[in-house]
Tab-separated table of N, CA and C in Angstrom:
chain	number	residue	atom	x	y	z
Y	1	UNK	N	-92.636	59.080	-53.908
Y	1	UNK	CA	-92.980	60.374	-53.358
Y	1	UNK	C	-91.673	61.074	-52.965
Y	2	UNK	N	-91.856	62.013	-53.302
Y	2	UNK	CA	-90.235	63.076	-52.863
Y	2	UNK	C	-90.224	63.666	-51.842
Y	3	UNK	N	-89.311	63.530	-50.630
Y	3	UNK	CA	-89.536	63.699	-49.664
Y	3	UNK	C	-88.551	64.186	-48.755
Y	4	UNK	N	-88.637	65.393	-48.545
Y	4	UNK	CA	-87.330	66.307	-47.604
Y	4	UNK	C	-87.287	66.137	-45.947
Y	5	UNK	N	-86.349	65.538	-45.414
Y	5	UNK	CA	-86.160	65.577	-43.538
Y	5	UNK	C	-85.185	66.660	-43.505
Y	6	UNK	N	-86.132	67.510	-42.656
Y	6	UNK	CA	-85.333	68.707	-42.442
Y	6	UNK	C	-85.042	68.142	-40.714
Y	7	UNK	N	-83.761	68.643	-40.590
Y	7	UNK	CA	-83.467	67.944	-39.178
Y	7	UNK	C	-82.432	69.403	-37.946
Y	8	UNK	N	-82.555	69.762	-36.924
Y	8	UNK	CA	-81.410	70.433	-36.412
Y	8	UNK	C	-80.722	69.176	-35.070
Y	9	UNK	N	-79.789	69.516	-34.893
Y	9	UNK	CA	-78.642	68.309	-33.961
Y	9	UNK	C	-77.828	69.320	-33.440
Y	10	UNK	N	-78.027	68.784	-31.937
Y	10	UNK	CA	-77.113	69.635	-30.997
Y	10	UNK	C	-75.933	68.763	-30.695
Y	11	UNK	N	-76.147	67.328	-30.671
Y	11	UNK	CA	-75.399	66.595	-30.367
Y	11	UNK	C	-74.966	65.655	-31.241
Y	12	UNK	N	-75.710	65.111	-32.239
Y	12	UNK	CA	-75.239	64.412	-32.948
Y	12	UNK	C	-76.358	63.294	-33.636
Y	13	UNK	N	-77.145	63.011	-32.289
Y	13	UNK	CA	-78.034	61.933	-32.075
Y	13	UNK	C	-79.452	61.990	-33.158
Y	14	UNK	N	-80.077	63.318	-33.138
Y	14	UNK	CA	-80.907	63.857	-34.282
Y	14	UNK	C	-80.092	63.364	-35.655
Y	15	UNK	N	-79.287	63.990	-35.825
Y	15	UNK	CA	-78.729	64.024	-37.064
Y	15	UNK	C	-78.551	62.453	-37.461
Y	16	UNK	N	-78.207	61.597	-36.732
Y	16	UNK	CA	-78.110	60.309	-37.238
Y	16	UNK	C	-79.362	59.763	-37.403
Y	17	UNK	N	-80.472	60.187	-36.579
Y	17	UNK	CA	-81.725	59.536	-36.578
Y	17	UNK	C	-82.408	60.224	-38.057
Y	18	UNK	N	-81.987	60.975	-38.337
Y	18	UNK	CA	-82.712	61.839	-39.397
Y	18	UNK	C	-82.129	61.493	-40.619
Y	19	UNK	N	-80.597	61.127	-40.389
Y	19	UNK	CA	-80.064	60.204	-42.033
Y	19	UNK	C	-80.307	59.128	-42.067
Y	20	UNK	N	-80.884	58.054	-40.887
Y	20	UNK	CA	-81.370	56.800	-40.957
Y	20	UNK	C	-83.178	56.775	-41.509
Y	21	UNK	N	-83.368	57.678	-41.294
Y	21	UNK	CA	-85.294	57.677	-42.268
Y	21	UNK	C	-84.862	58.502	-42.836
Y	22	UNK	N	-84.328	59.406	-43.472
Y	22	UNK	CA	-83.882	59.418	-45.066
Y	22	UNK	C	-83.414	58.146	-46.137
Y	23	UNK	N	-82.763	57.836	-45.387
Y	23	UNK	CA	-82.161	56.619	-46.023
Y	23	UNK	C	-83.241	55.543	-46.445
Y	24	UNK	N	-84.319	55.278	-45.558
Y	24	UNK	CA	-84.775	54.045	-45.142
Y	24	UNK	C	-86.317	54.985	-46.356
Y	25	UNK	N	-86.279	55.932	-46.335
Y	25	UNK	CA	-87.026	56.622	-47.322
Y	25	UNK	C	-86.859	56.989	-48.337
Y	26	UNK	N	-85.970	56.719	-49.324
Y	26	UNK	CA	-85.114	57.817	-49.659
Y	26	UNK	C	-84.878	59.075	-50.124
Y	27	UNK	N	-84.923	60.008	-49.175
Y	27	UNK	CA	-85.500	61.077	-48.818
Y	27	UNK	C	-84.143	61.935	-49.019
Y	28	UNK	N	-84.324	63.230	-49.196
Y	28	UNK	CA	-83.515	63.766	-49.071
Y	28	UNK	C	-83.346	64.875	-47.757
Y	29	UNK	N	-82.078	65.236	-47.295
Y	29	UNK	CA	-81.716	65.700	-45.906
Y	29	UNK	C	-81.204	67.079	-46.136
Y	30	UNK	N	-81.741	67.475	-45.219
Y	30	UNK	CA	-81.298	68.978	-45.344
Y	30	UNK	C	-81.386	69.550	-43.733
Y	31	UNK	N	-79.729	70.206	-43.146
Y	31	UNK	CA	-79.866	70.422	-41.831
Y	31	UNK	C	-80.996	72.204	-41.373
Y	32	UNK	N	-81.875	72.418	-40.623
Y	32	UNK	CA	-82.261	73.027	-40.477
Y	32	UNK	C	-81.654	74.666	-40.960
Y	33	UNK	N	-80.627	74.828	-40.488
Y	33	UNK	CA	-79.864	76.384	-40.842
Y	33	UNK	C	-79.876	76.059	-42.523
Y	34	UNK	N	-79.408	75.501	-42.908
Y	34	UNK	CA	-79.102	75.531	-44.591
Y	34	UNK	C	-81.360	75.476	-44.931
Y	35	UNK	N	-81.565	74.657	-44.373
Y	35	UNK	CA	-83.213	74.977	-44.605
Y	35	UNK	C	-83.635	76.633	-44.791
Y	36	UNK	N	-83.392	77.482	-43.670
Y	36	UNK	CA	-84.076	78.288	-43.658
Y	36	UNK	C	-83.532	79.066	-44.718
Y	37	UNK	N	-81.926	79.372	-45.390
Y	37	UNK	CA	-81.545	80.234	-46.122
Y	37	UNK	C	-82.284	79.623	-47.586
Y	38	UNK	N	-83.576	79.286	-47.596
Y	38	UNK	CA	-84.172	77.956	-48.975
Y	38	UNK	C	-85.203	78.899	-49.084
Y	39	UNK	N	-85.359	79.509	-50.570
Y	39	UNK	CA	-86.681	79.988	-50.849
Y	39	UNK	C	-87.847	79.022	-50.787
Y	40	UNK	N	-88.674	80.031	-50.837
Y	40	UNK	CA	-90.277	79.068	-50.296
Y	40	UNK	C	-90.894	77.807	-51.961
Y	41	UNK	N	-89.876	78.719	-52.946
Y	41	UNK	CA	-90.058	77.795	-53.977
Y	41	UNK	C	-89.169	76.533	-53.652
Y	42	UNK	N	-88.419	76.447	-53.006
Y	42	UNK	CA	-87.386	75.056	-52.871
Y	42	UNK	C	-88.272	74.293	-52.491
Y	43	UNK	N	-89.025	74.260	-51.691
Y	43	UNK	CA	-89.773	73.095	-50.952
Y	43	UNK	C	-91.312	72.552	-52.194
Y	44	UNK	N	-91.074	73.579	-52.746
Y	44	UNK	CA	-92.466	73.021	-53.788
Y	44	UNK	C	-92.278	71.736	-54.341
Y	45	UNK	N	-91.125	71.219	-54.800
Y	45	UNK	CA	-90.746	70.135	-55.556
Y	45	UNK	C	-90.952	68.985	-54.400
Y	46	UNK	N	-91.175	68.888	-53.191
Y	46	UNK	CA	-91.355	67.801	-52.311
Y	46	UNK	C	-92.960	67.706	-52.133
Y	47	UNK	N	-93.784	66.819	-51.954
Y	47	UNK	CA	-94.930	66.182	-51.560
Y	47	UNK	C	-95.032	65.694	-50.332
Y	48	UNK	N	-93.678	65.206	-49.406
Y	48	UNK	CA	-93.836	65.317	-47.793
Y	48	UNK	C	-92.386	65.997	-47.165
Y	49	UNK	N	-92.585	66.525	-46.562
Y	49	UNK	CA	-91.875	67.071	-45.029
Y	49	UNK	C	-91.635	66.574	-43.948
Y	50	UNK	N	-90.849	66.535	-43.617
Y	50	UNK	CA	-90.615	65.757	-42.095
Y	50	UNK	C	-89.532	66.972	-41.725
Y	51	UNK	N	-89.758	67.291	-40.026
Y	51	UNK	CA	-88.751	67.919	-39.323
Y	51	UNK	C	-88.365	67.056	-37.967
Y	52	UNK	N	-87.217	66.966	-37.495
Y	52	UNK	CA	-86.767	66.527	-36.230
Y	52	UNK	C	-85.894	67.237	-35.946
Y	53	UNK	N	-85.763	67.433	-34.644
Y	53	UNK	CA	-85.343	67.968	-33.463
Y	53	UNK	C	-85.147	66.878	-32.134
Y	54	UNK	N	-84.737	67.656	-30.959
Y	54	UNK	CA	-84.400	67.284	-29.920
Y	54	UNK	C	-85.407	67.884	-28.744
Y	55	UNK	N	-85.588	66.806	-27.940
Y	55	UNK	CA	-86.691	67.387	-26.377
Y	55	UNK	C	-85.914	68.259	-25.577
Y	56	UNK	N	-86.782	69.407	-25.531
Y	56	UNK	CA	-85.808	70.109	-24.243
Y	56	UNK	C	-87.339	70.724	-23.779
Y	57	UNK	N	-87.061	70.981	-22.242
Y	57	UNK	CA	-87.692	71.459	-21.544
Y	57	UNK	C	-89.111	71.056	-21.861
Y	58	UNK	N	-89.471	69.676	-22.347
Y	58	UNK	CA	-90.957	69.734	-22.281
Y	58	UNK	C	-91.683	69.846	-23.817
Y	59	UNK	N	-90.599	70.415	-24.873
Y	59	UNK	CA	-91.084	70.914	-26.203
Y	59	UNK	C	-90.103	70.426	-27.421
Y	60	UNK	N	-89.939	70.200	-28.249
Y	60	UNK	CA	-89.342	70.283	-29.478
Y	60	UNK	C	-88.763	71.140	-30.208
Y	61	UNK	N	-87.245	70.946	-30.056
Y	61	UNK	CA	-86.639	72.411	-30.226
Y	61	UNK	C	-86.847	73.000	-32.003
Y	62	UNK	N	-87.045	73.533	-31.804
Y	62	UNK	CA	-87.352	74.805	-33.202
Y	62	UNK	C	-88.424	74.184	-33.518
Y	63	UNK	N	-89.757	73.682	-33.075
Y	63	UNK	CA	-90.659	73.120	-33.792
Y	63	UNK	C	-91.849	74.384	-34.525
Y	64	UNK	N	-91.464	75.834	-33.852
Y	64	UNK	CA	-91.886	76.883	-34.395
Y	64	UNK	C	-91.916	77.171	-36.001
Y	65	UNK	N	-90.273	77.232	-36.013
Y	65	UNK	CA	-89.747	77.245	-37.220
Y	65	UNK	C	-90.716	76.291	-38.221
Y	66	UNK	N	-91.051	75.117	-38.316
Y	66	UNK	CA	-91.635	74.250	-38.844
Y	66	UNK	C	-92.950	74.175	-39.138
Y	67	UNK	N	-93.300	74.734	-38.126
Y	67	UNK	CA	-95.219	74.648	-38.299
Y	67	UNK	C	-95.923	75.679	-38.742
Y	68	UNK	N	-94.561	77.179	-38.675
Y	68	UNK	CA	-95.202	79.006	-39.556
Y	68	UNK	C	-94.907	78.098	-40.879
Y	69	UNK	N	-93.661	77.572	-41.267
Y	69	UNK	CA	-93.666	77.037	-42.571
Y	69	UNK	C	-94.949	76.045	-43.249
Y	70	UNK	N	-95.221	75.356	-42.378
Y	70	UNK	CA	-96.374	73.969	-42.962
Y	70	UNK	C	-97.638	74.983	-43.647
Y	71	UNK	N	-98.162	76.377	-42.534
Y	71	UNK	CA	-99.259	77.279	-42.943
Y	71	UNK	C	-98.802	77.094	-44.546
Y	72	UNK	N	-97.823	77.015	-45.931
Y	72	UNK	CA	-97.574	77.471	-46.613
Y	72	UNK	C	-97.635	75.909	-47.147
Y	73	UNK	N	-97.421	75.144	-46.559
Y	73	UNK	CA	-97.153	73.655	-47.300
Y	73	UNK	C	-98.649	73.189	-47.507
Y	74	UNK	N	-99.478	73.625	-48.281
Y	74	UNK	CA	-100.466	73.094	-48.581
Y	74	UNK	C	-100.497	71.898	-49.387
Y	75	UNK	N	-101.011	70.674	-49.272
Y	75	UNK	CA	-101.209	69.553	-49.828
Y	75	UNK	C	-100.589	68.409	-49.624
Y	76	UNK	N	-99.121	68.862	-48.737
Y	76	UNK	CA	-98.512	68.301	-48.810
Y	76	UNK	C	-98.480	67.367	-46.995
Y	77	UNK	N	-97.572	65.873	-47.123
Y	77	UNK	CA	-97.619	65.227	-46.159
Y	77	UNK	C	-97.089	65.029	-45.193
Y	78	UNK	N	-96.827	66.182	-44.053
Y	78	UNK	CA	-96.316	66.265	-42.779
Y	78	UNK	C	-96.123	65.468	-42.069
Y	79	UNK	N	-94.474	65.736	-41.393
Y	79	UNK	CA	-94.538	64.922	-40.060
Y	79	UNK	C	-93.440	65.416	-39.200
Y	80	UNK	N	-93.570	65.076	-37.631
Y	80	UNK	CA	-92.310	65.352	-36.988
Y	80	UNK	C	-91.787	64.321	-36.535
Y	81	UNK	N	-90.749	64.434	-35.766
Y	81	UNK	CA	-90.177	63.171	-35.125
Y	81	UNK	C	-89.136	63.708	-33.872
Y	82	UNK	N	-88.908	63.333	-32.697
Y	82	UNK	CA	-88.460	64.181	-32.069
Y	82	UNK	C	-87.020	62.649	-31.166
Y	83	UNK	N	-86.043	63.471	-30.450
Y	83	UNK	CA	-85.419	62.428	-30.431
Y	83	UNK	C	-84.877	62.851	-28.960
Y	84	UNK	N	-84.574	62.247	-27.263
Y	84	UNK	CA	-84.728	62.619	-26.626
Y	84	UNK	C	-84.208	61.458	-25.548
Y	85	UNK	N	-83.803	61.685	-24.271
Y	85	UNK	CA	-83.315	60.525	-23.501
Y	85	UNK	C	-83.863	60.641	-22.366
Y	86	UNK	N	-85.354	60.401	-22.038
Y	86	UNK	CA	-86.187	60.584	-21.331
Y	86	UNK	C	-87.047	58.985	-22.038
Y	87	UNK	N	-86.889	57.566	-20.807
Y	87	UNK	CA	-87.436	56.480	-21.631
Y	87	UNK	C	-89.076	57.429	-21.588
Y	88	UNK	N	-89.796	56.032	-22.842
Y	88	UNK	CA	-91.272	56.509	-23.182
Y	88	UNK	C	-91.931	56.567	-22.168
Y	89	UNK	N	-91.943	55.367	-21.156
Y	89	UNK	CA	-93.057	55.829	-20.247
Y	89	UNK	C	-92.874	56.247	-18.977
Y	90	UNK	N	-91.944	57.266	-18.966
Y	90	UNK	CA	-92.011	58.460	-18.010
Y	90	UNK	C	-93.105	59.490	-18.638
Y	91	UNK	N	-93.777	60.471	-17.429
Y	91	UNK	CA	-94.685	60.552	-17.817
Y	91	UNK	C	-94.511	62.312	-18.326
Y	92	UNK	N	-93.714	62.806	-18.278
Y	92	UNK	CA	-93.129	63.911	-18.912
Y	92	UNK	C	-93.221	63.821	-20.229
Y	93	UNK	N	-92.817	62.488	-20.871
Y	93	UNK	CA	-93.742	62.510	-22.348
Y	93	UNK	C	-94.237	62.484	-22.914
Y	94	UNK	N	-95.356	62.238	-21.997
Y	94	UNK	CA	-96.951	62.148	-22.219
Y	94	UNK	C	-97.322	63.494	-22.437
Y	95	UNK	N	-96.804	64.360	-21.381
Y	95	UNK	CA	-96.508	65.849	-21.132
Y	95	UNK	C	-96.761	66.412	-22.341
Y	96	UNK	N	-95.370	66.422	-22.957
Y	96	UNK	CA	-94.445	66.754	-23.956
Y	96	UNK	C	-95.746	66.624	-24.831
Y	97	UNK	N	-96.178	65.488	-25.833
Y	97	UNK	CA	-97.023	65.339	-26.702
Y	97	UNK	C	-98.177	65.899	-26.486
Y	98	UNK	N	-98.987	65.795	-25.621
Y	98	UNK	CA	-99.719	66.756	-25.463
Y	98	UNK	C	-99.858	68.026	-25.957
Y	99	UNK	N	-98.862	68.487	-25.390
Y	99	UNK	CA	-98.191	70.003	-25.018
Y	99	UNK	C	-98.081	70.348	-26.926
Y	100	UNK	N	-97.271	69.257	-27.629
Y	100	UNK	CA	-97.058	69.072	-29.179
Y	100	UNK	C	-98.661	69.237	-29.847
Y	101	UNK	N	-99.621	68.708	-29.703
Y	101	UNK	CA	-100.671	68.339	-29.689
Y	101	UNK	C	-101.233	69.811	-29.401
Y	102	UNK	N	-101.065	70.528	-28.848
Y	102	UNK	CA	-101.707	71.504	-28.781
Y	102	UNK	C	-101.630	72.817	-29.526
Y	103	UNK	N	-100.280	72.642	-29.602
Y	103	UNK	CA	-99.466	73.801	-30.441
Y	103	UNK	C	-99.860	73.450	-31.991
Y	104	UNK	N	-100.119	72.791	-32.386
Y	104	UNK	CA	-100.843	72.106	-33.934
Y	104	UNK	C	-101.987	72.069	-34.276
Y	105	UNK	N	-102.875	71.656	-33.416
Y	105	UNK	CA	-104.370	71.351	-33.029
Y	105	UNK	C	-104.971	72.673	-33.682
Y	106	UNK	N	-105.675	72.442	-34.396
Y	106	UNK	CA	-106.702	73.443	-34.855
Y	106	UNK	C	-106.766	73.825	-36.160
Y	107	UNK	N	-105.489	73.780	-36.469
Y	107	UNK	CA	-104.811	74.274	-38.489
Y	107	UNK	C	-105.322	72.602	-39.180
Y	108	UNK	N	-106.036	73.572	-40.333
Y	108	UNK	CA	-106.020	72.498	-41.240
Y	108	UNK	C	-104.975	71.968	-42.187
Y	109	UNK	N	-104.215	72.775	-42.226
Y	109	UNK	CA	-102.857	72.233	-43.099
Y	109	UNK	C	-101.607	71.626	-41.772
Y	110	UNK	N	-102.195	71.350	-40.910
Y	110	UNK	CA	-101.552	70.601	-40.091
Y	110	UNK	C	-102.140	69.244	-39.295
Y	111	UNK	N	-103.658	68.800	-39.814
Y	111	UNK	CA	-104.466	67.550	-39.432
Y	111	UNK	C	-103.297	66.254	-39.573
Y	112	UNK	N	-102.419	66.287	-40.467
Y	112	UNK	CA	-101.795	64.922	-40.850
Y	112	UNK	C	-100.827	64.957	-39.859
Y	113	UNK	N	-99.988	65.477	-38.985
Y	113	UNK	CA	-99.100	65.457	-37.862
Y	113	UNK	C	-100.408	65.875	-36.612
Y	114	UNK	N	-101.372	66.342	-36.572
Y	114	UNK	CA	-101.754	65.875	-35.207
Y	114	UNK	C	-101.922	64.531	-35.517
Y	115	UNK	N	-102.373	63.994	-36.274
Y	115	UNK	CA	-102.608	62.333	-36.387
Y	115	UNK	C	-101.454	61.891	-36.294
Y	116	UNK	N	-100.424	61.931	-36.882
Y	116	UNK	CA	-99.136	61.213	-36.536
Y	116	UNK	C	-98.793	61.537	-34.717
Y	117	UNK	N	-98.725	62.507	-34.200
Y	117	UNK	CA	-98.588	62.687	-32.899
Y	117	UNK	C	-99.739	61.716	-31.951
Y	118	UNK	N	-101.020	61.970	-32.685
Y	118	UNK	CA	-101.581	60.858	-31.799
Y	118	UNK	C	-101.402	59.356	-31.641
Y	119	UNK	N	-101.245	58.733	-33.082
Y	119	UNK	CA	-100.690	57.641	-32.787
Y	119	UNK	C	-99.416	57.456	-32.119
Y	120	UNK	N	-98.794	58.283	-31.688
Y	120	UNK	CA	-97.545	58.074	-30.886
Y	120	UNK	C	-98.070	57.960	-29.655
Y	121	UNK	N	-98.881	58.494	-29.255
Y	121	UNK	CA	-99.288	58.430	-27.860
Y	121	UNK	C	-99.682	57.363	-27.653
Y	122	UNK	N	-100.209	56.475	-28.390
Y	122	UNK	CA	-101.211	55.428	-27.943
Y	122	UNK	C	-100.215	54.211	-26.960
């Protein structure tokens, strides 16, 4: 399956986490800014998506950017991944997913990442 991680890194830490499941996928990487200058035909040739980012304030940074795009990714197999220094069971990340969980919840071309988000919660 052909498979693009679109990733943005403020620090560094995303970006390594995002060439390590490329790798481990072998997926190809593409940093968010070079993403967006990508016609909507670039992404046709992939069958899954993955975006990661970094936690700030409660949310997933640019996860906007990602999910107006998915409306367009029909068929294809979504996911996010988010990367953050807040351990798991503080309860701010319970928060957080939720909060993820909600902003998704309802689109049908987005059922396969609320499911991936829920099993994270468990």
């Amino acid at each position: 399956m052909k498979t693009l991680i679109i990733y943005t890194s403020q620090t560094g830490f995303t970006r390594k986490y995002a060439q390590w499941i490329a790798e481990r996928m072998h997926a190809d990487l593409l940093e968010l800014t070079e993403a967006r200058k990508k016609a909507a035909e670039f992404f046709g040739e992939y069958q899954a998506i993955a975006y990661g980012g970094w936690a700030m304030a409660g949310t997933l940074v640019k996860l906007k950017w990602f999910l107006d795009k998915a409306t367009a990714w029909k068929g294809k197999r979504l996911a996010v991944f988010c990367v953050g220094g807040s351990p798991q069971d503080n309860p701010d990340v319970e928060k957080m997913l939720g909060k993820l969980l909600q902003m998704i919840r309802g689109s049908t071309s987005r059922r396969s990442i609320v499911r991936a988000v829920s099993i994270m919660r468990k």
